[in-house]
Short mmCIF file of C-alpha atoms in Angstrom, two decimals:
data_model
loop_
_atom_site.label_atom_id
_atom_site.label_comp_id
_atom_site.label_asym_id
_atom_site.label_seq_id
_atom_site.Cartn_x
_atom_site.Cartn_y
_atom_site.Cartn_z
CA UNK A 30 22.39 -19.81 -29.77
CA UNK A 31 26.37 -19.46 -30.15
CA UNK A 32 27.87 -16.28 -31.14
CA UNK A 33 24.70 -14.14 -30.24
CA UNK A 34 25.68 -11.62 -27.70
CA UNK A 35 23.23 -10.05 -25.18
CA UNK A 36 22.56 -6.79 -27.08
CA UNK A 37 21.44 -8.94 -30.35
CA UNK A 38 19.28 -11.64 -27.93
CA UNK A 39 17.70 -8.76 -25.96
CA UNK A 40 17.46 -5.96 -28.40
CA UNK A 41 13.63 -5.32 -27.99
CA UNK A 42 13.67 -5.73 -24.23
CA UNK A 43 16.56 -3.24 -23.96
CA UNK A 44 14.80 -0.95 -25.79
CA UNK A 45 11.72 -1.48 -23.20
CA UNK A 46 13.33 -1.50 -19.90
CA UNK A 47 17.00 -0.45 -20.55
CA UNK A 48 20.05 -2.28 -19.79
CA UNK A 49 19.47 -1.53 -15.97
CA UNK A 50 16.40 -3.30 -15.98
CA UNK A 51 17.89 -6.28 -17.84
CA UNK A 52 20.61 -6.62 -15.42
CA UNK A 53 17.84 -6.63 -12.75
CA UNK A 54 16.16 -9.54 -14.31
CA UNK A 55 19.24 -11.45 -14.83
CA UNK A 56 20.17 -11.24 -11.28
CA UNK A 57 16.52 -12.44 -10.22
CA UNK A 58 15.74 -15.59 -8.39
CA UNK A 59 12.13 -16.72 -8.90
CA UNK A 60 10.43 -19.42 -6.51
CA UNK A 61 7.99 -21.40 -8.53
CA UNK A 62 4.95 -23.07 -6.38
CA UNK A 63 2.52 -25.66 -7.51
CA UNK A 64 2.31 -28.85 -9.75
CA UNK A 65 3.99 -29.68 -13.09
CA UNK A 66 1.56 -28.33 -15.38
CA UNK A 67 1.37 -26.52 -18.97
CA UNK A 68 0.70 -23.35 -16.94
CA UNK A 69 4.07 -23.91 -15.18
CA UNK A 70 6.11 -24.95 -18.31
CA UNK A 71 4.87 -21.76 -20.25
CA UNK A 72 5.63 -19.31 -17.46
CA UNK A 73 9.11 -20.84 -16.99
CA UNK A 74 9.78 -20.56 -20.80
CA UNK A 75 8.47 -17.00 -21.05
CA UNK A 76 10.69 -15.84 -17.67
CA UNK A 77 13.86 -17.83 -19.35
CA UNK A 78 13.19 -16.05 -22.60
CA UNK A 79 13.31 -12.87 -20.51
CA UNK A 80 16.60 -13.48 -19.39
CA UNK A 81 15.86 -14.99 -15.84
CA UNK A 82 17.87 -18.53 -15.36
CA UNK A 83 17.60 -19.13 -11.43
CA UNK A 84 14.48 -20.90 -10.19
CA UNK A 85 13.70 -22.63 -7.13
CA UNK A 86 10.47 -25.00 -7.67
CA UNK A 87 8.58 -26.09 -4.80
CA UNK A 88 6.50 -29.19 -6.18
CA UNK A 89 3.25 -29.40 -4.59
CA UNK A 90 -0.25 -31.21 -4.77
CA UNK A 91 1.49 -34.18 -6.53
CA UNK A 92 -2.10 -35.68 -6.67
CA UNK A 93 -2.62 -32.82 -9.45
CA UNK A 94 -0.81 -35.18 -12.00
CA UNK A 95 -2.29 -38.49 -11.99
CA UNK A 96 1.11 -40.41 -12.40
CA UNK A 97 3.77 -42.24 -10.52
CA UNK A 98 6.56 -40.31 -9.04
CA UNK A 99 8.91 -41.88 -11.55
CA UNK A 100 6.40 -40.25 -14.24
CA UNK A 101 6.92 -36.83 -12.41
CA UNK A 102 10.68 -37.03 -12.41
CA UNK A 103 10.71 -37.72 -16.16
CA UNK A 104 8.61 -34.58 -16.53
CA UNK A 105 11.05 -32.18 -14.19
CA UNK A 106 13.98 -33.63 -16.68
CA UNK A 107 12.20 -32.65 -19.81
CA UNK A 108 11.14 -29.20 -18.17
CA UNK A 109 14.91 -28.78 -17.50
CA UNK A 110 16.07 -29.89 -20.86
CA UNK A 111 13.21 -27.89 -22.78
CA UNK A 112 14.05 -24.64 -21.12
CA UNK A 113 18.11 -25.27 -21.53
CA UNK A 114 17.43 -25.24 -25.14
CA UNK A 115 15.96 -21.83 -25.17
CA UNK A 116 19.40 -20.31 -23.96
CA UNK A 117 22.96 -20.92 -24.49
CA UNK A 118 23.61 -19.62 -20.71
CA UNK A 119 22.90 -22.37 -17.59
CA UNK A 120 19.39 -22.58 -16.52
CA UNK A 121 19.34 -23.46 -12.83
CA UNK A 122 16.03 -25.15 -11.79
CA UNK A 123 16.36 -26.32 -7.96
CA UNK A 124 13.05 -28.88 -7.06
CA UNK A 125 12.22 -29.07 -3.59
CA UNK A 126 9.28 -30.82 -2.03
CA UNK A 127 8.80 -29.69 1.10
CA UNK A 128 8.09 -26.36 2.27
CA UNK A 129 10.60 -26.72 5.15
CA UNK A 130 13.21 -27.14 2.58
CA UNK A 131 13.05 -23.59 1.67
CA UNK A 132 14.70 -21.25 4.99
CA UNK A 133 14.24 -17.92 3.85
CA UNK A 134 11.69 -16.79 1.10
CA UNK A 135 13.07 -13.09 1.62
CA UNK A 136 15.89 -14.20 -0.94
CA UNK A 137 13.68 -14.39 -3.71
CA UNK A 138 12.86 -11.96 -6.17
CA UNK A 139 9.26 -12.62 -6.45
CA UNK A 140 7.13 -16.00 -5.46
CA UNK A 141 4.85 -17.32 -8.42
CA UNK A 142 2.27 -19.81 -6.91
CA UNK A 143 0.41 -21.80 -10.12
CA UNK A 144 -2.40 -23.94 -9.82
CA UNK A 145 -2.04 -24.78 -6.23
CA UNK A 146 -5.18 -25.66 -4.12
CA UNK A 147 -3.69 -24.37 -0.85
CA UNK A 148 -4.09 -20.68 0.10
CA UNK A 149 -1.38 -18.57 0.01
CA UNK A 150 -1.60 -17.59 3.94
CA UNK A 151 -1.26 -21.68 4.71
CA UNK A 152 1.92 -21.92 1.99
CA UNK A 153 3.62 -19.20 4.09
CA UNK A 154 2.62 -19.44 7.59
CA UNK A 155 5.90 -20.97 8.81
CA UNK A 156 7.70 -18.28 7.46
CA UNK A 157 9.22 -15.59 9.92
CA UNK A 158 10.94 -13.20 7.23
CA UNK A 159 8.99 -10.34 5.04
CA UNK A 160 7.85 -12.02 1.89
CA UNK A 161 8.60 -10.96 -1.76
CA UNK A 162 5.61 -10.04 -4.06
CA UNK A 163 3.54 -13.27 -4.68
CA UNK A 164 1.80 -13.50 -7.75
CA UNK A 165 -1.09 -16.24 -7.65
CA UNK A 166 -2.61 -17.60 -10.79
CA UNK A 167 -5.25 -20.30 -11.04
CA UNK A 168 -6.93 -21.47 -14.59
CA UNK A 169 -9.92 -23.60 -14.89
CA UNK A 170 -11.69 -24.35 -17.95
CA UNK A 171 -11.97 -21.06 -20.05
CA UNK A 172 -11.33 -18.78 -17.23
CA UNK A 173 -8.56 -17.93 -14.55
CA UNK A 174 -7.39 -15.21 -12.46
CA UNK A 175 -3.94 -13.32 -11.55
CA UNK A 176 -3.68 -12.14 -7.87
CA UNK A 177 -0.67 -9.85 -6.53
CA UNK A 178 0.04 -9.78 -3.14
CA UNK A 179 2.56 -7.35 -1.36
CA UNK A 180 4.08 -7.46 2.01
CA UNK A 181 5.52 -4.00 1.51
CA UNK A 182 4.79 -0.96 -0.62
CA UNK A 183 5.86 -1.26 -4.24
CA UNK A 184 7.40 2.03 -5.81
CA UNK A 185 7.36 2.24 -9.52
CA UNK A 186 10.51 4.13 -10.91
CA UNK A 187 9.30 4.69 -14.38
CA UNK A 188 5.63 3.93 -15.54
CA UNK A 189 6.39 4.33 -18.90
CA UNK A 190 3.09 6.62 -19.62
CA UNK A 191 2.34 6.70 -23.13
CA UNK A 192 3.02 10.72 -23.25
CA UNK A 193 6.37 11.98 -22.44
CA UNK A 194 6.51 14.41 -19.61
CA UNK A 195 8.35 17.77 -20.86
CA UNK A 196 9.37 19.91 -18.10
CA UNK A 197 10.39 23.61 -19.07
CA UNK A 198 9.78 25.79 -15.94
CA UNK A 199 9.14 28.77 -18.02
CA UNK A 200 7.16 30.48 -15.12
CA UNK A 201 9.85 29.33 -12.53
CA UNK A 202 13.32 30.10 -14.62
CA UNK A 203 16.66 29.50 -12.75
CA UNK A 204 19.28 32.02 -13.32
CA UNK A 205 20.95 30.69 -16.66
CA UNK A 206 17.40 30.08 -18.28
CA UNK A 207 16.55 33.71 -17.34
CA UNK A 208 19.59 35.10 -18.54
CA UNK A 209 19.11 33.26 -21.91
CA UNK A 210 15.58 34.47 -22.47
CA UNK A 211 16.44 38.04 -21.49
CA UNK A 212 19.54 38.24 -24.38
CA UNK A 213 16.75 37.59 -26.99
CA UNK A 214 14.77 40.43 -28.17
CA UNK A 215 12.20 39.19 -30.47
CA UNK A 216 10.03 42.26 -30.99
CA UNK A 217 10.66 43.41 -34.26
CA UNK A 218 12.43 40.39 -35.26
CA UNK A 219 12.58 39.13 -39.07
CA UNK A 220 10.88 35.68 -39.09
CA UNK A 221 13.54 33.92 -40.48
CA UNK A 222 15.37 34.87 -37.18
CA UNK A 223 12.67 34.36 -35.14
CA UNK A 224 12.15 31.12 -36.71
CA UNK A 225 15.65 29.80 -35.62
CA UNK A 226 14.85 29.63 -31.61
CA UNK A 227 12.95 26.88 -29.90
CA UNK A 228 9.41 27.05 -29.24
CA UNK A 229 9.83 27.82 -25.51
CA UNK A 230 11.59 31.07 -26.11
CA UNK A 231 8.13 32.40 -28.00
CA UNK A 232 6.19 30.95 -25.08
CA UNK A 233 8.68 32.47 -22.27
CA UNK A 234 8.55 35.90 -24.10
CA UNK A 235 4.96 35.76 -24.10
CA UNK A 236 4.70 35.36 -20.50
CA UNK A 237 7.49 37.83 -19.79
CA UNK A 238 4.90 40.24 -21.54
CA UNK A 239 1.78 39.51 -20.13
CA UNK A 240 3.17 39.69 -16.80
CA UNK A 241 4.65 43.26 -17.79
CA UNK A 242 1.07 44.24 -18.95
CA UNK A 243 0.01 43.43 -15.47
CA UNK A 244 -2.56 40.54 -17.19
CA UNK A 245 -4.50 38.99 -14.30
CA UNK A 246 -5.04 35.00 -14.54
CA UNK A 247 -2.69 33.69 -17.12
CA UNK A 248 -3.62 30.55 -18.46
CA UNK A 249 -2.94 28.42 -21.52
CA UNK A 250 -6.04 30.28 -23.53
CA UNK A 251 -4.41 33.72 -22.70
CA UNK A 252 -1.37 32.18 -23.77
CA UNK A 253 -2.60 30.96 -26.99
CA UNK A 254 -4.35 34.36 -27.43
CA UNK A 255 -1.26 36.44 -26.98
CA UNK A 256 0.59 34.53 -29.51
CA UNK A 257 -1.98 35.47 -32.14
CA UNK A 258 -2.01 39.21 -30.89
CA UNK A 259 0.86 40.24 -29.62
CA UNK A 260 3.60 38.02 -31.15
CA UNK A 261 2.14 37.84 -34.91
CA UNK A 262 0.61 41.29 -34.88
CA UNK A 263 2.93 43.48 -32.57
CA UNK A 264 6.34 41.64 -32.88
CA UNK A 265 7.09 39.19 -35.74
CA UNK A 266 5.45 39.90 -39.25
CA UNK A 267 4.07 37.01 -40.71
CA UNK A 268 5.34 34.90 -37.64
CA UNK A 269 2.24 32.40 -38.01
CA UNK A 270 4.13 30.86 -40.78
CA UNK A 271 7.03 29.55 -38.99
CA UNK A 272 7.17 25.76 -37.37
CA UNK A 273 8.28 27.06 -34.02
CA UNK A 274 5.11 29.22 -33.94
CA UNK A 275 2.87 26.22 -34.87
CA UNK A 276 4.50 24.27 -31.95
CA UNK A 277 4.30 27.27 -29.41
CA UNK A 278 0.41 27.05 -30.22
CA UNK A 279 0.48 23.41 -29.78
CA UNK A 280 2.16 23.07 -26.81
CA UNK A 281 1.25 26.67 -24.86
CA UNK A 282 -0.24 24.34 -21.88
CA UNK A 283 3.51 23.78 -21.03
CA UNK A 284 4.15 27.20 -20.29
CA UNK A 285 2.44 27.25 -16.85
CA UNK A 286 3.99 24.56 -14.15
CA UNK A 287 4.13 26.09 -11.06
CA UNK A 288 0.53 25.40 -9.53
CA UNK A 289 1.04 21.38 -10.63
CA UNK A 290 4.41 21.34 -8.95
CA UNK A 291 3.26 23.03 -5.96
CA UNK A 292 0.43 20.67 -5.33
CA UNK A 293 2.47 18.06 -5.86
CA UNK A 294 4.88 18.93 -2.97
CA UNK A 295 2.13 19.50 -0.88
CA UNK A 296 0.91 16.28 -1.57
CA UNK A 297 4.56 14.78 -1.07
CA UNK A 298 4.47 16.37 2.35
CA UNK A 299 0.82 15.78 3.36
CA UNK A 300 0.01 12.43 2.40
CA UNK A 301 3.13 10.73 0.96
CA UNK A 302 5.78 11.37 3.67
CA UNK A 303 3.59 10.37 6.85
CA UNK A 304 2.89 7.04 4.88
CA UNK A 305 6.45 6.17 4.30
CA UNK A 306 7.50 7.29 8.06
CA UNK A 307 4.26 5.04 9.25
CA UNK A 308 5.57 2.16 7.01
CA UNK A 309 9.25 2.10 7.89
CA UNK A 310 7.76 1.75 11.62
CA UNK A 311 5.75 -1.22 10.35
CA UNK A 312 8.52 -2.82 8.56
CA UNK A 313 11.41 -1.74 11.25
CA UNK A 314 13.91 -1.01 8.30
CA UNK A 315 13.77 -5.07 7.24
CA UNK A 316 12.76 -4.45 3.57
CA UNK A 317 12.64 -7.59 1.57
CA UNK A 318 13.23 -5.98 -1.79
CA UNK A 319 16.65 -3.33 -1.42
CA UNK A 320 14.91 -1.50 -4.59
CA UNK A 321 11.93 -0.48 -2.63
CA UNK A 322 13.99 0.50 0.21
CA UNK A 323 16.12 2.75 -2.04
CA UNK A 324 13.47 4.32 -3.43
CA UNK A 325 11.74 4.92 -0.12
CA UNK A 326 15.23 6.76 1.05
CA UNK A 327 14.89 8.78 -2.46
CA UNK A 328 11.48 10.10 -1.78
CA UNK A 329 12.04 10.74 1.89
CA UNK A 330 15.54 12.53 1.15
CA UNK A 331 13.73 14.46 -1.60
CA UNK A 332 11.32 15.84 0.46
CA UNK A 333 13.75 17.33 3.25
CA UNK A 334 16.09 18.72 0.04
CA UNK A 335 13.04 20.58 -1.47
CA UNK A 336 12.36 22.13 1.94
CA UNK A 337 15.66 23.02 2.86
CA UNK A 338 16.77 24.45 -0.53
CA UNK A 339 13.37 25.75 -2.12
CA UNK A 340 14.75 24.47 -5.46
CA UNK A 341 11.39 22.60 -6.23
CA UNK A 342 11.08 19.31 -8.03
CA UNK A 343 14.17 18.13 -10.17
CA UNK A 344 13.54 18.69 -13.98
CA UNK A 345 11.39 15.67 -15.45
CA UNK A 346 11.93 13.97 -18.79
CA UNK A 347 14.06 14.73 -21.28
CA UNK A 348 13.71 17.73 -24.19
CA UNK A 349 12.15 16.40 -27.28
CA UNK A 350 13.17 17.50 -30.77
CA UNK A 351 12.20 20.90 -31.97
CA UNK A 352 11.56 22.84 -34.99
CA UNK A 353 14.31 25.76 -34.86
CA UNK A 354 18.09 26.03 -35.56
CA UNK A 355 20.32 23.15 -34.48
CA UNK A 356 22.84 25.21 -32.79
CA UNK A 357 20.26 27.54 -30.97
CA UNK A 358 18.46 24.20 -30.07
CA UNK A 359 21.87 22.56 -28.47
CA UNK A 360 22.57 25.96 -26.44
CA UNK A 361 19.12 25.85 -25.34
CA UNK A 362 19.07 22.00 -24.45
CA UNK A 363 22.57 22.69 -22.49
CA UNK A 364 20.96 25.29 -20.09
CA UNK A 365 18.55 22.09 -19.17
CA UNK A 366 21.20 19.40 -19.17
CA UNK A 367 23.39 21.50 -16.90
CA UNK A 368 20.56 22.28 -14.49
CA UNK A 369 19.52 19.00 -14.16
CA UNK A 370 22.78 17.63 -13.40
CA UNK A 371 23.35 20.45 -10.83
CA UNK A 372 20.39 19.38 -8.95
CA UNK A 373 21.09 15.55 -9.02
CA UNK A 374 24.80 16.53 -7.74
CA UNK A 375 23.20 18.34 -5.04
CA UNK A 376 20.72 15.70 -4.33
CA UNK A 377 23.42 12.98 -4.39
CA UNK A 378 25.38 14.87 -1.81
CA UNK A 379 22.36 14.90 0.42
CA UNK A 380 21.87 11.12 0.19
CA UNK A 381 25.42 10.54 1.13
CA UNK A 382 25.50 12.93 3.82
CA UNK A 383 22.37 11.50 5.50
CA UNK A 384 23.36 7.78 5.25
CA UNK A 385 26.70 6.01 4.33
CA UNK A 386 25.00 2.63 4.24
CA UNK A 387 22.50 3.47 1.19
CA UNK A 388 24.34 3.16 -1.95
CA UNK A 389 22.18 4.38 -4.82
CA UNK A 390 23.15 4.25 -8.30
CA UNK A 391 23.36 7.39 -10.25
CA UNK A 392 21.17 5.74 -13.12
CA UNK A 393 18.58 4.98 -10.56
CA UNK A 394 18.63 8.71 -9.48
CA UNK A 395 18.43 9.99 -12.99
CA UNK A 396 15.37 7.45 -13.62
CA UNK A 397 13.77 8.68 -10.37
CA UNK A 398 14.06 12.37 -10.80
CA UNK A 399 12.48 12.27 -14.36
CA UNK A 400 9.59 10.56 -13.52
CA UNK A 401 8.97 12.27 -9.97
CA UNK A 402 5.39 13.80 -10.92
CA UNK A 403 4.35 10.08 -12.20
CA UNK A 404 5.45 8.57 -8.84
CA UNK A 405 3.39 5.45 -8.17
CA UNK A 406 3.25 3.35 -5.02
CA UNK A 407 1.40 0.02 -4.74
CA UNK A 408 0.39 -0.01 -1.21
CA UNK A 409 -0.36 -3.69 0.36
CA UNK A 410 -4.03 -4.76 1.02
CA UNK A 411 -4.54 -4.05 4.73
CA UNK A 412 -6.35 -6.85 6.49
CA UNK A 413 -9.99 -7.10 5.77
CA UNK A 414 -9.80 -4.45 2.88
CA UNK A 415 -11.42 -5.22 0.03
CA UNK A 416 -12.86 -2.81 -3.30
CA UNK A 417 -15.10 -4.44 -5.68
CA UNK A 418 -16.40 -8.02 -6.12
CA UNK A 419 -16.44 -10.95 -8.74
CA UNK A 420 -18.52 -14.01 -8.69
CA UNK A 421 -16.14 -15.15 -11.42
CA UNK A 422 -13.32 -14.88 -8.76
CA UNK A 423 -15.31 -16.50 -5.90
CA UNK A 424 -16.43 -19.72 -8.35
CA UNK A 425 -12.54 -20.06 -9.07
CA UNK A 426 -11.26 -20.03 -5.71
CA UNK A 427 -13.81 -22.75 -4.41
CA UNK A 428 -12.62 -26.17 -4.23
CA UNK A 429 -15.80 -27.80 -5.05
CA UNK A 430 -17.77 -28.09 -8.41
CA UNK A 431 -20.43 -25.10 -9.42
CA UNK A 432 -21.84 -23.32 -12.09
CA UNK A 433 -21.42 -19.81 -13.00
CA UNK A 434 -23.94 -17.57 -15.02
CA UNK A 435 -22.53 -14.22 -16.63
CA UNK A 436 -25.60 -12.62 -17.20
CA UNK A 437 -24.22 -10.22 -19.55
CA UNK A 438 -23.07 -12.92 -22.21
CA UNK A 439 -25.89 -15.47 -21.45
CA UNK A 440 -23.63 -18.15 -21.18
CA UNK A 441 -22.25 -20.79 -18.67
CA UNK A 442 -19.34 -23.18 -18.42
CA UNK A 443 -19.74 -26.58 -16.85
CA UNK A 444 -17.69 -27.67 -13.69
CA UNK A 445 -14.95 -25.36 -12.21
CA UNK A 446 -12.80 -28.18 -11.79
CA UNK A 447 -12.16 -29.21 -15.21
CA UNK A 448 -8.85 -29.09 -16.51
CA UNK A 449 -7.88 -25.59 -17.87
CA UNK A 450 -7.32 -24.95 -22.04
CA UNK A 451 -3.94 -24.65 -23.12
CA UNK A 452 -4.66 -21.38 -24.66
CA UNK A 453 -5.82 -19.88 -21.39
CA UNK A 454 -2.71 -21.46 -19.68
CA UNK A 455 -0.49 -19.46 -22.44
CA UNK A 456 -2.29 -16.27 -22.03
CA UNK A 457 -1.97 -16.33 -18.22
CA UNK A 458 1.52 -17.39 -18.41
CA UNK A 459 2.44 -14.66 -20.53
CA UNK A 460 0.81 -12.01 -18.05
CA UNK A 461 2.42 -13.64 -14.96
CA UNK A 462 5.88 -12.90 -16.94
CA UNK A 463 4.58 -9.39 -17.69
CA UNK A 464 3.81 -9.01 -14.21
CA UNK A 465 7.14 -10.34 -12.71
CA UNK A 466 9.06 -7.85 -15.21
CA UNK A 467 7.08 -4.95 -13.45
CA UNK A 468 7.98 -6.03 -10.22
CA UNK A 469 11.52 -6.90 -10.50
CA UNK A 470 12.19 -4.04 -12.53
CA UNK A 471 10.44 -1.59 -10.88
CA UNK A 472 9.04 -0.01 -14.28
CA UNK A 473 5.33 0.05 -15.75
CA UNK A 474 2.40 -0.23 -12.82
CA UNK A 475 1.73 -3.52 -11.68
CA UNK A 476 -2.01 -4.75 -11.51
CA UNK A 477 -3.70 -3.97 -8.20
CA UNK A 478 -4.64 -6.57 -7.15
CA UNK A 479 -6.58 -9.00 -8.92
CA UNK A 480 -6.95 -9.58 -12.59
CA UNK A 481 -9.89 -12.13 -13.44
CA UNK A 482 -10.04 -13.57 -17.01
CA UNK A 483 -13.02 -14.66 -18.82
CA UNK A 484 -11.32 -16.60 -22.10
CA UNK A 485 -14.83 -17.54 -23.27
CA UNK A 486 -15.10 -14.34 -25.03
CA UNK A 487 -11.05 -13.66 -24.94
CA UNK A 488 -11.80 -10.47 -22.49
CA UNK A 489 -10.73 -9.94 -18.60
CA UNK A 490 -13.92 -9.45 -16.68
CA UNK A 491 -12.25 -6.76 -14.22
CA UNK A 492 -9.77 -5.84 -11.81
CA UNK A 493 -10.67 -5.85 -8.47
CA UNK A 494 -9.26 -5.74 -4.96
CA UNK A 495 -9.71 -9.05 -2.61
#
């Protein structure tokens, strides 16, 4: 491990959630609750490999391991030694044996309850503070479940959707973009000259021409038809042979965005904003996760900013590479970069104007703005609220021996109290680490709220709310 820098050690991780996400992981303090098991060891191993080095282990259910206390001390020492071999940095695992030894659970980034018989409500009934996200995991035989419990809304900054948002705003251009488009005269242009421009120029020109001709109900189909009938037949001879024309046909759906944006702004005003204000009243401004509060503040400020300035939503995503002349692409891209930066400057000023206490990093603001249309809020489950059902989950949460019949698979497992299989522990431990990353970095969408796993055939049965 000596001589390996962070970039080399976490190269693959940094490509996924970035240096900003990695910093959050390395600052994290995780509370582990449960006995010494393979599930706990595998969970800690995964978290250590991610860069997390600070743990508090509340050792409960001592009868889980049928051994003397001296043996459990040896197990703890082995755990610390094994984890220390995974990283050159110091791994801090503080073990406590009583709930009273932990004064304030809100200091933790996340709490992970592993194979512990006590219910979550029983464990934390004495806590007077808001709790961080709690991941409860239970394994038995071929089966297991993972449940997420939230005490406050969890905001996802970047869901990392499979398909990138490309926000062109061709139907709602700002002054610089409009001037750029107006300076280009494509009618009668040679195919080689027309091929120099990025495909959004072709789409914008078609939109302008359709509006000039008083075309009603302009949509993607109409735009595509105009590319054939106007661009290729009337404007640019053999224009269909150029790569930017093919891209214009492929991405014609990006021409009209205003209706979608207007609907999203309406949702922000009528649904999201009232919910956020209600939650602030419930929490009394005492958020457990500082990042949740920052994002709450970002959303509420953005809603007011849009209302006051009528500038609409910030530009989402980044412009991808396009089939065109590089100098024209750089000129076109600069228009978007300048507008995005200008918008963020104004929004940042609004943030500082409204509050001197809430310091929001520029990088957080940029990530938030680029993914605003994918805004995701995981809400805490209200008392008594349930959705869906799972017989397997009911069996796993019972403390007595029983049998379970999965009709679809026509098989049975015997006693639910039998020891879990190591392969099941490894799988669930990896899943716990994955969900912990999501919660700490506020990237990717976490489970909502219970994942039930059937290891008999290597599939999950369902995701339910309980």
